[in-house]
Amino acid sequence: MSSAAVVKPRQDTDDYCVAPDSVHPRIGKISYENGVFYHNVDLTELPNFSALKDEVEKVIAELSWWQSYGVDSCILLSGVIGAVLSFFLMSSSNFPIFTAGVILLGCCHSVLAIKGGHVAAHKAVCQSAMWNRLLGFFFSDVCGTFPSDASYEIHVKGHHPHTNIMGLGDSSTFKAPLLPAFLYLFVAPLLLPIITPVVAVMTLWGRWFQLCRFLVIASFGLFANLYMAMTIAGCTLLGSLAITVVSRAVLAIPYIHVNIFQHIGLPMFSPRHRPKRLYQMSVGVLNLSSNPILDICFGHGIISCHVEHHLFPRLSDQQCLHVKPIVQRFLKANGLSYHQASYTDRLGVFLARYSQLMVNAPPISHFVGIQ
C-alpha cells in the first residue's frame, strides 16, 4: 500500500471531500467511481484507537478538578448570573442599555441551554451521574425548552456513534431543501425559539409520562423567564414573550451554521460499509477556528474541539481543549486527516455550493478495509 496514490474526484464532487489527500498514501487512497467514493485503507497501517486513548487518559489523569470541571462550572454559573443581570439592564428606558440586556440574555441562554445542555447530555458537567442527570433537566428542559431525554437519544445515542453514516447520523435533519440559501442560512434560524418546543412535543408524543414531565418542567422555566421580565424589567406579558423569543434568537444563526459546517460536506458513509471508528471521526468531523464568543456560549466541544469531542464524548469542554494537541499530533503522525477551517471559510463554501451541500443528496462513501 505504500505506493497507493490519491485519486482526485471529479470537480463537481470536490465539496464532499474537503481534502482529497486526507488519507496519506502510506495507509490508503480515495477513489471515485460511478457516484461513490471508495476509501481503500490498509488496516495494518491504520492506528489502533486504544493507543490514542491511552495518551489522552494519561493527560486527563494529570488535570486538577479546576482544569477539568472548574472553569466550565464558572462559565455556567456566570450564565445564570448574567441572565438575571440582563433583566435589570432591560428595565432601563435607555434603548442601547435595553438592547444590551436582550443580547446578554440571549448569550446567557446559549451558555445554559446549548453548552450546559450539551455537556450534561454527555454526563460531562461533573463526575457525579446524579448531578449530571439533574443538571440536564435544568439546562435542557428548564432553560432550553427541549427535553433532556430526547437530547440524549438523538444526540448521544444517535448522532455520535453514527457520525456521517447515511440515514443514521448524517445531519440530514438540519436540511430544509425547499428553502433558498439566504433564507435558510440567515432567516429561518430566527424561528428556532418557536420551532424548538414544537419539535420537543412531537419527539415525545406517545411517551406520555416523559411528555408530561417535560411540559411541567419547561413551563416552570418559561414562567420564571416571564416573571423576571415582568417584575424586574417591567415588561407587559406580551412584551415579555417578545423578549423571550428575540433573546433566544440572538445566537440562533451561528447555532445552525455550526451544526451543518462541521459534518455536511465531509464523507458520508453507507451503513453497510462504515469505517473503523478512528477513521470515521477523522474524516467525518471538522473543527472550527476558535471564536471567543462561540467557545464560551456553545462550548469548545462544539466549536474548536469538535474532533476531540467526537473521539472522546465523555470529556468536558476544558478536557477537550487540553487533549487537542495530543489528538491532532496523533492523527497527523499516523496519516489521518484532521479537518480545520474558519467560520467564514465554511460559510463561503455553503453559500457557493448550497445546492450540492444542502439540497442534493451527497455521494455515498464506502470504507474498504484491506488486509
Tab-separated table of C-alpha atoms in Angstrom:
chain	number	residue	atom	x	y	z
A	1	MET	CA	0.000	0.000	0.000
A	2	SER	CA	2.944	2.360	0.299
A	3	SER	CA	2.713	3.104	-3.411
A	4	ALA	CA	-1.007	3.876	-3.310
A	5	ALA	CA	-1.933	7.275	-4.690
A	6	VAL	CA	-4.848	9.527	-4.056
A	7	VAL	CA	-7.268	9.706	-6.962
A	8	LYS	CA	-8.731	13.198	-7.080
A	9	PRO	CA	-12.524	13.049	-7.516
A	10	ARG	CA	-14.422	14.933	-10.200
A	11	GLN	CA	-14.712	18.691	-9.739
A	12	ASP	CA	-18.453	18.586	-9.021
A	13	THR	CA	-17.887	16.270	-6.065
A	14	ASP	CA	-14.885	18.004	-4.521
A	15	ASP	CA	-17.096	19.786	-2.000
A	16	TYR	CA	-17.885	16.487	-0.327
A	17	CYS	CA	-14.272	15.502	0.084
A	18	VAL	CA	-12.792	18.565	1.767
A	19	ALA	CA	-9.298	17.228	1.288
A	20	PRO	CA	-8.893	14.567	-1.437
A	21	ASP	CA	-5.448	13.892	0.057
A	22	SER	CA	-6.897	13.475	3.558
A	23	VAL	CA	-5.653	9.885	3.585
A	24	HIS	CA	-1.898	9.603	3.484
A	25	PRO	CA	-0.620	7.329	0.688
A	26	ARG	CA	1.019	5.241	3.409
A	27	ILE	CA	-2.329	3.908	4.596
A	28	GLY	CA	-4.524	4.048	1.507
A	29	LYS	CA	-6.222	6.016	-1.225
A	30	ILE	CA	-9.573	7.609	-2.028
A	31	SER	CA	-11.017	6.888	-5.446
A	32	TYR	CA	-14.276	7.942	-7.111
A	33	GLU	CA	-16.323	5.727	-9.392
A	34	ASN	CA	-19.965	5.751	-10.501
A	35	GLY	CA	-21.070	8.258	-7.879
A	36	VAL	CA	-19.350	6.510	-4.967
A	37	PHE	CA	-16.211	7.434	-3.021
A	38	TYR	CA	-14.119	4.399	-2.128
A	39	HIS	CA	-11.881	4.807	0.919
A	40	ASN	CA	-9.383	1.998	0.390
A	41	VAL	CA	-7.468	1.718	3.645
A	42	ASP	CA	-4.717	-0.683	4.651
A	43	LEU	CA	-5.937	-1.970	8.022
A	44	THR	CA	-2.415	-2.982	9.002
A	45	GLU	CA	-1.373	0.701	8.753
A	46	LEU	CA	-4.469	2.121	10.458
A	47	PRO	CA	-3.507	3.037	14.035
A	48	ASN	CA	-5.251	1.428	16.975
A	49	PHE	CA	-7.683	3.711	18.772
A	50	SER	CA	-6.524	2.343	22.126
A	51	ALA	CA	-3.094	3.900	21.561
A	52	LEU	CA	-4.650	7.365	21.325
A	53	LYS	CA	-6.973	6.595	24.217
A	54	ASP	CA	-4.038	5.724	26.469
A	55	GLU	CA	-2.319	9.018	25.674
A	56	VAL	CA	-5.494	11.017	26.303
A	57	GLU	CA	-6.262	9.255	29.581
A	58	LYS	CA	-2.757	9.992	30.803
A	59	VAL	CA	-3.264	13.725	30.167
A	60	ILE	CA	-6.704	13.721	31.790
A	61	ALA	CA	-5.390	11.954	34.884
A	62	GLU	CA	-2.886	14.759	35.446
A	63	LEU	CA	-5.510	17.527	35.315
A	64	SER	CA	-6.853	19.081	38.504
A	65	TRP	CA	-10.588	19.359	39.219
A	66	TRP	CA	-10.389	23.050	38.358
A	67	GLN	CA	-8.831	22.294	34.969
A	68	SER	CA	-11.345	19.544	34.192
A	69	TYR	CA	-14.597	20.989	35.536
A	70	GLY	CA	-13.970	24.180	37.494
A	71	VAL	CA	-13.571	26.587	34.565
A	72	ASP	CA	-16.672	25.252	32.820
A	73	SER	CA	-18.647	25.407	36.075
A	74	CYS	CA	-17.758	29.093	36.426
A	75	ILE	CA	-18.883	29.761	32.857
A	76	LEU	CA	-22.203	28.033	33.508
A	77	LEU	CA	-22.662	29.892	36.788
A	78	SER	CA	-21.930	33.165	35.006
A	79	GLY	CA	-24.710	32.247	32.585
A	80	VAL	CA	-27.200	32.177	35.466
A	81	ILE	CA	-25.906	35.412	36.990
A	82	GLY	CA	-25.754	37.133	33.613
A	83	ALA	CA	-29.326	36.101	32.800
A	84	VAL	CA	-30.614	37.744	35.987
A	85	LEU	CA	-28.486	40.837	35.374
A	86	SER	CA	-29.889	41.155	31.851
A	87	PHE	CA	-33.391	41.809	33.202
A	88	PHE	CA	-32.086	44.743	35.239
A	89	LEU	CA	-30.488	46.146	32.077
A	90	MET	CA	-33.798	45.738	30.259
A	91	SER	CA	-35.539	47.805	32.950
A	92	SER	CA	-33.691	50.857	31.622
A	93	SER	CA	-35.515	53.367	29.427
A	94	ASN	CA	-32.259	53.873	27.530
A	95	PHE	CA	-32.598	51.879	24.292
A	96	PRO	CA	-28.899	50.881	23.921
A	97	ILE	CA	-28.852	49.584	27.522
A	98	PHE	CA	-32.150	47.743	26.951
A	99	THR	CA	-30.734	46.201	23.773
A	100	ALA	CA	-27.575	45.181	25.625
A	101	GLY	CA	-29.806	43.399	28.140
A	102	VAL	CA	-31.584	41.444	25.397
A	103	ILE	CA	-28.271	40.434	23.812
A	104	LEU	CA	-26.813	39.456	27.195
A	105	LEU	CA	-29.889	37.326	27.934
A	106	GLY	CA	-29.511	35.631	24.550
A	107	CYS	CA	-25.852	34.832	25.153
A	108	CYS	CA	-26.560	33.525	28.653
A	109	HIS	CA	-29.404	31.405	27.299
A	110	SER	CA	-26.947	29.805	24.877
A	111	VAL	CA	-24.416	29.208	27.662
A	112	LEU	CA	-27.038	27.361	29.695
A	113	ALA	CA	-29.194	25.666	27.065
A	114	ILE	CA	-26.565	24.807	24.449
A	115	LYS	CA	-23.248	24.498	26.285
A	116	GLY	CA	-24.813	23.280	29.539
A	117	GLY	CA	-27.376	21.024	27.880
A	118	HIS	CA	-24.716	19.508	25.635
A	119	VAL	CA	-22.181	18.617	28.323
A	120	ALA	CA	-24.945	17.390	30.640
A	121	ALA	CA	-26.261	15.056	27.928
A	122	HIS	CA	-22.749	13.599	27.711
A	123	LYS	CA	-22.501	13.366	31.515
A	124	ALA	CA	-19.526	15.703	31.406
A	125	VAL	CA	-20.598	18.566	33.695
A	126	CYS	CA	-19.061	16.779	36.652
A	127	GLN	CA	-18.132	13.273	37.783
A	128	SER	CA	-21.448	12.556	39.530
A	129	ALA	CA	-24.024	10.718	37.412
A	130	MET	CA	-26.859	12.025	39.607
A	131	TRP	CA	-25.813	15.660	39.285
A	132	ASN	CA	-25.324	15.313	35.538
A	133	ARG	CA	-28.878	13.988	35.292
A	134	LEU	CA	-30.371	16.755	37.434
A	135	LEU	CA	-28.390	19.461	35.681
A	136	GLY	CA	-29.517	18.000	32.383
A	137	PHE	CA	-33.125	18.729	33.340
A	138	PHE	CA	-32.179	22.279	34.335
A	139	PHE	CA	-30.062	23.164	31.306
A	140	SER	CA	-32.133	21.431	28.647
A	141	ASP	CA	-35.744	21.266	29.897
A	142	VAL	CA	-35.890	24.405	32.052
A	143	CYS	CA	-33.555	26.722	30.127
A	144	GLY	CA	-33.672	25.268	26.624
A	145	THR	CA	-37.328	24.158	26.408
A	146	PHE	CA	-36.145	20.864	24.942
A	147	PRO	CA	-36.318	17.507	26.765
A	148	SER	CA	-33.032	16.157	28.053
A	149	ASP	CA	-34.312	12.638	27.332
A	150	ALA	CA	-34.685	13.486	23.648
A	151	SER	CA	-31.285	15.199	23.589
A	152	TYR	CA	-29.667	12.046	24.913
A	153	GLU	CA	-31.467	9.763	22.449
A	154	ILE	CA	-30.985	11.915	19.362
A	155	HIS	CA	-27.525	13.282	20.005
A	156	VAL	CA	-25.651	10.891	22.298
A	157	LYS	CA	-27.195	7.584	21.184
A	158	GLY	CA	-27.855	8.549	17.567
A	159	HIS	CA	-25.550	11.184	16.150
A	160	HIS	CA	-22.337	10.248	17.954
A	161	PRO	CA	-21.991	6.521	17.242
A	162	HIS	CA	-23.338	7.003	13.714
A	163	THR	CA	-21.489	10.191	12.748
A	164	ASN	CA	-21.754	10.718	8.981
A	165	ILE	CA	-23.466	7.370	8.437
A	166	MET	CA	-26.217	7.783	5.849
A	167	GLY	CA	-29.707	7.633	7.330
A	168	LEU	CA	-28.432	7.340	10.905
A	169	GLY	CA	-26.215	10.281	11.843
A	170	ASP	CA	-25.724	12.230	8.630
A	171	SER	CA	-27.062	15.602	9.944
A	172	SER	CA	-29.851	15.474	7.343
A	173	THR	CA	-32.341	16.676	9.974
A	174	PHE	CA	-30.729	20.104	9.621
A	175	LYS	CA	-31.547	20.265	5.925
A	176	ALA	CA	-34.506	22.199	4.508
A	177	PRO	CA	-34.098	21.736	0.727
A	178	LEU	CA	-37.177	23.822	-0.143
A	179	LEU	CA	-35.578	26.965	1.286
A	180	PRO	CA	-33.132	29.033	-0.784
A	181	ALA	CA	-29.672	29.645	0.629
A	182	PHE	CA	-30.234	33.130	2.056
A	183	LEU	CA	-33.492	32.218	3.804
A	184	TYR	CA	-32.057	29.031	5.260
A	185	LEU	CA	-28.764	30.485	6.437
A	186	PHE	CA	-29.897	33.889	7.693
A	187	VAL	CA	-33.671	33.969	8.248
A	188	ALA	CA	-35.069	30.529	9.124
A	189	PRO	CA	-32.793	30.068	12.186
A	190	LEU	CA	-34.534	33.036	13.822
A	191	LEU	CA	-37.630	30.833	14.139
A	192	LEU	CA	-35.805	28.309	16.341
A	193	PRO	CA	-37.271	29.676	19.628
A	194	ILE	CA	-40.758	28.906	18.274
A	195	ILE	CA	-39.920	25.655	16.492
A	196	THR	CA	-37.936	24.081	19.357
A	197	PRO	CA	-40.835	23.403	21.796
A	198	VAL	CA	-42.991	22.147	18.909
A	199	VAL	CA	-40.298	19.667	17.885
A	200	ALA	CA	-39.902	18.692	21.548
A	201	VAL	CA	-43.578	17.771	21.869
A	202	MET	CA	-43.536	15.879	18.559
A	203	THR	CA	-40.438	13.951	19.649
A	204	LEU	CA	-42.021	12.793	22.920
A	205	TRP	CA	-45.509	12.219	21.520
A	206	GLY	CA	-46.758	8.815	22.640
A	207	ARG	CA	-44.437	8.674	25.631
A	208	TRP	CA	-46.934	10.356	27.879
A	209	PHE	CA	-45.042	10.292	31.164
A	210	GLN	CA	-41.939	11.850	29.634
A	211	LEU	CA	-44.062	14.365	27.731
A	212	CYS	CA	-45.994	15.419	30.837
A	213	ARG	CA	-42.807	15.714	32.862
A	214	PHE	CA	-41.225	17.846	30.159
A	215	LEU	CA	-44.253	20.118	29.865
A	216	VAL	CA	-44.286	20.711	33.625
A	217	ILE	CA	-40.542	21.426	33.848
A	218	ALA	CA	-40.423	23.529	30.668
A	219	SER	CA	-43.485	25.514	31.757
A	220	PHE	CA	-41.726	26.330	35.018
A	221	GLY	CA	-38.704	27.601	33.077
A	222	LEU	CA	-40.857	29.716	30.789
A	223	PHE	CA	-42.855	31.073	33.740
A	224	ALA	CA	-39.641	32.040	35.574
A	225	ASN	CA	-38.396	33.829	32.467
A	226	LEU	CA	-41.653	35.734	32.003
A	227	TYR	CA	-41.928	36.518	35.710
A	228	MET	CA	-38.475	38.143	35.816
A	229	ALA	CA	-39.173	40.067	32.627
A	230	MET	CA	-42.404	41.420	34.094
A	231	THR	CA	-41.257	42.105	37.659
A	232	ILE	CA	-37.631	43.172	37.124
A	233	ALA	CA	-37.689	44.625	33.620
A	234	GLY	CA	-41.234	45.960	33.992
A	235	CYS	CA	-42.485	44.480	30.726
A	236	THR	CA	-46.033	43.503	29.886
A	237	LEU	CA	-46.886	39.841	29.327
A	238	LEU	CA	-46.804	40.324	25.561
A	239	GLY	CA	-43.542	42.245	25.830
A	240	SER	CA	-42.050	39.501	27.997
A	241	LEU	CA	-42.970	36.870	25.416
A	242	ALA	CA	-41.395	39.005	22.700
A	243	ILE	CA	-38.202	39.423	24.712
A	244	THR	CA	-38.035	35.670	25.288
A	245	VAL	CA	-38.321	34.894	21.577
A	246	VAL	CA	-35.927	37.632	20.446
A	247	SER	CA	-33.265	36.855	23.053
A	248	ARG	CA	-33.296	33.151	22.242
A	249	ALA	CA	-32.756	34.005	18.579
A	250	VAL	CA	-29.628	36.078	19.258
A	251	LEU	CA	-27.244	33.189	18.508
A	252	ALA	CA	-29.668	31.030	16.531
A	253	ILE	CA	-27.982	31.761	13.202
A	254	PRO	CA	-24.470	30.636	14.239
A	255	TYR	CA	-26.045	27.671	16.057
A	256	ILE	CA	-27.476	26.344	12.794
A	257	HIS	CA	-24.300	27.206	10.910
A	258	VAL	CA	-22.089	25.314	13.335
A	259	ASN	CA	-24.266	22.214	13.160
A	260	ILE	CA	-24.000	21.997	9.377
A	261	PHE	CA	-20.443	23.301	8.891
A	262	GLN	CA	-18.793	20.544	10.922
A	263	HIS	CA	-20.241	17.469	9.212
A	264	ILE	CA	-22.087	18.233	5.981
A	265	GLY	CA	-19.662	18.363	3.081
A	266	LEU	CA	-17.484	15.678	4.620
A	267	PRO	CA	-17.658	11.989	3.586
A	268	MET	CA	-20.989	10.276	4.272
A	269	PHE	CA	-20.663	6.504	4.567
A	270	SER	CA	-23.009	3.700	3.674
A	271	PRO	CA	-24.291	1.813	6.757
A	272	ARG	CA	-23.093	-1.419	5.150
A	273	HIS	CA	-19.608	-0.065	4.525
A	274	ARG	CA	-18.952	2.030	7.605
A	275	PRO	CA	-15.355	2.740	8.624
A	276	LYS	CA	-13.416	1.966	11.748
A	277	ARG	CA	-14.301	4.464	14.484
A	278	LEU	CA	-10.990	6.333	14.468
A	279	TYR	CA	-11.147	6.738	10.696
A	280	GLN	CA	-14.835	7.666	10.841
A	281	MET	CA	-14.278	10.566	13.230
A	282	SER	CA	-11.094	11.661	11.497
A	283	VAL	CA	-12.637	12.160	8.061
A	284	GLY	CA	-16.204	12.980	9.155
A	285	VAL	CA	-15.687	15.764	11.703
A	286	LEU	CA	-14.293	19.284	11.380
A	287	ASN	CA	-13.030	21.789	13.942
A	288	LEU	CA	-13.911	25.434	13.513
A	289	SER	CA	-11.337	28.046	14.411
A	290	SER	CA	-11.533	29.237	17.990
A	291	ASN	CA	-14.013	32.073	18.498
A	292	PRO	CA	-14.223	33.644	21.987
A	293	ILE	CA	-17.987	34.232	21.886
A	294	LEU	CA	-18.938	30.856	20.402
A	295	ASP	CA	-16.385	28.963	22.517
A	296	ILE	CA	-17.981	30.391	25.660
A	297	CYS	CA	-21.627	30.272	24.601
A	298	PHE	CA	-21.561	26.907	22.802
A	299	GLY	CA	-18.505	25.233	24.337
A	300	HIS	CA	-15.121	24.086	22.983
A	301	GLY	CA	-16.516	20.627	22.284
A	302	ILE	CA	-18.967	22.102	19.788
A	303	ILE	CA	-16.662	24.692	18.215
A	304	SER	CA	-12.881	24.358	18.245
A	305	CYS	CA	-12.518	20.842	19.693
A	306	HIS	CA	-15.264	19.017	17.827
A	307	VAL	CA	-12.957	16.287	16.550
A	308	GLU	CA	-11.739	15.631	20.096
A	309	HIS	CA	-15.326	15.669	21.380
A	310	HIS	CA	-16.418	13.033	18.857
A	311	LEU	CA	-13.490	10.807	19.685
A	312	PHE	CA	-13.956	11.207	23.456
A	313	PRO	CA	-17.565	12.358	24.084
A	314	ARG	CA	-17.380	11.949	27.874
A	315	LEU	CA	-14.743	14.667	28.226
A	316	SER	CA	-15.704	18.134	29.423
A	317	ASP	CA	-15.117	21.158	27.209
A	318	GLN	CA	-11.937	22.079	29.079
A	319	GLN	CA	-10.661	18.492	28.941
A	320	CYS	CA	-11.178	18.509	25.171
A	321	LEU	CA	-9.126	21.678	24.985
A	322	HIS	CA	-6.274	20.080	26.957
A	323	VAL	CA	-6.115	16.935	24.791
A	324	LYS	CA	-6.453	18.763	21.479
A	325	PRO	CA	-2.679	18.909	20.761
A	326	ILE	CA	-2.381	15.189	21.534
A	327	VAL	CA	-5.225	14.235	19.179
A	328	GLN	CA	-4.002	16.489	16.379
A	329	ARG	CA	-0.449	15.193	16.592
A	330	PHE	CA	-1.573	11.548	16.745
A	331	LEU	CA	-3.881	11.746	13.726
A	332	LYS	CA	-1.395	13.607	11.545
A	333	ALA	CA	1.507	11.387	12.586
A	334	ASN	CA	-0.483	8.327	11.548
A	335	GLY	CA	-1.535	9.605	8.142
A	336	LEU	CA	-5.120	10.506	9.095
A	337	SER	CA	-6.950	13.731	8.432
A	338	TYR	CA	-7.542	16.472	10.983
A	339	HIS	CA	-10.021	18.881	9.424
A	340	GLN	CA	-9.933	22.524	10.496
A	341	ALA	CA	-11.489	25.607	8.917
A	342	SER	CA	-12.565	29.089	9.889
A	343	TYR	CA	-16.222	30.022	10.314
A	344	THR	CA	-16.043	32.462	7.391
A	345	ASP	CA	-14.389	29.903	5.110
A	346	ARG	CA	-17.127	27.363	5.759
A	347	LEU	CA	-19.827	29.981	5.316
A	348	GLY	CA	-18.302	30.865	1.955
A	349	VAL	CA	-18.352	27.202	0.915
A	350	PHE	CA	-22.012	26.777	1.867
A	351	LEU	CA	-23.047	29.989	0.111
A	352	ALA	CA	-21.201	28.980	-3.055
A	353	ARG	CA	-22.232	25.303	-3.034
A	354	TYR	CA	-25.578	25.416	-1.250
A	355	SER	CA	-27.399	23.180	-3.741
A	356	GLN	CA	-24.743	20.460	-3.697
A	357	LEU	CA	-24.429	20.501	0.092
A	358	MET	CA	-27.941	21.239	1.383
A	359	VAL	CA	-30.367	20.312	-1.404
A	360	ASN	CA	-28.934	17.388	-3.364
A	361	ALA	CA	-28.177	14.060	-1.749
A	362	PRO	CA	-24.435	13.679	-1.061
A	363	PRO	CA	-22.406	10.984	-2.817
A	364	ILE	CA	-22.034	7.848	-0.756
A	365	SER	CA	-18.681	6.738	0.613
A	366	HIS	CA	-17.643	3.125	1.116
A	367	PHE	CA	-14.926	2.086	3.522
A	368	VAL	CA	-12.870	-0.727	2.072
A	369	GLY	CA	-10.521	-2.313	4.586
A	370	ILE	CA	-7.544	-4.056	3.002
A	371	GLN	CA	-5.586	-6.628	4.992
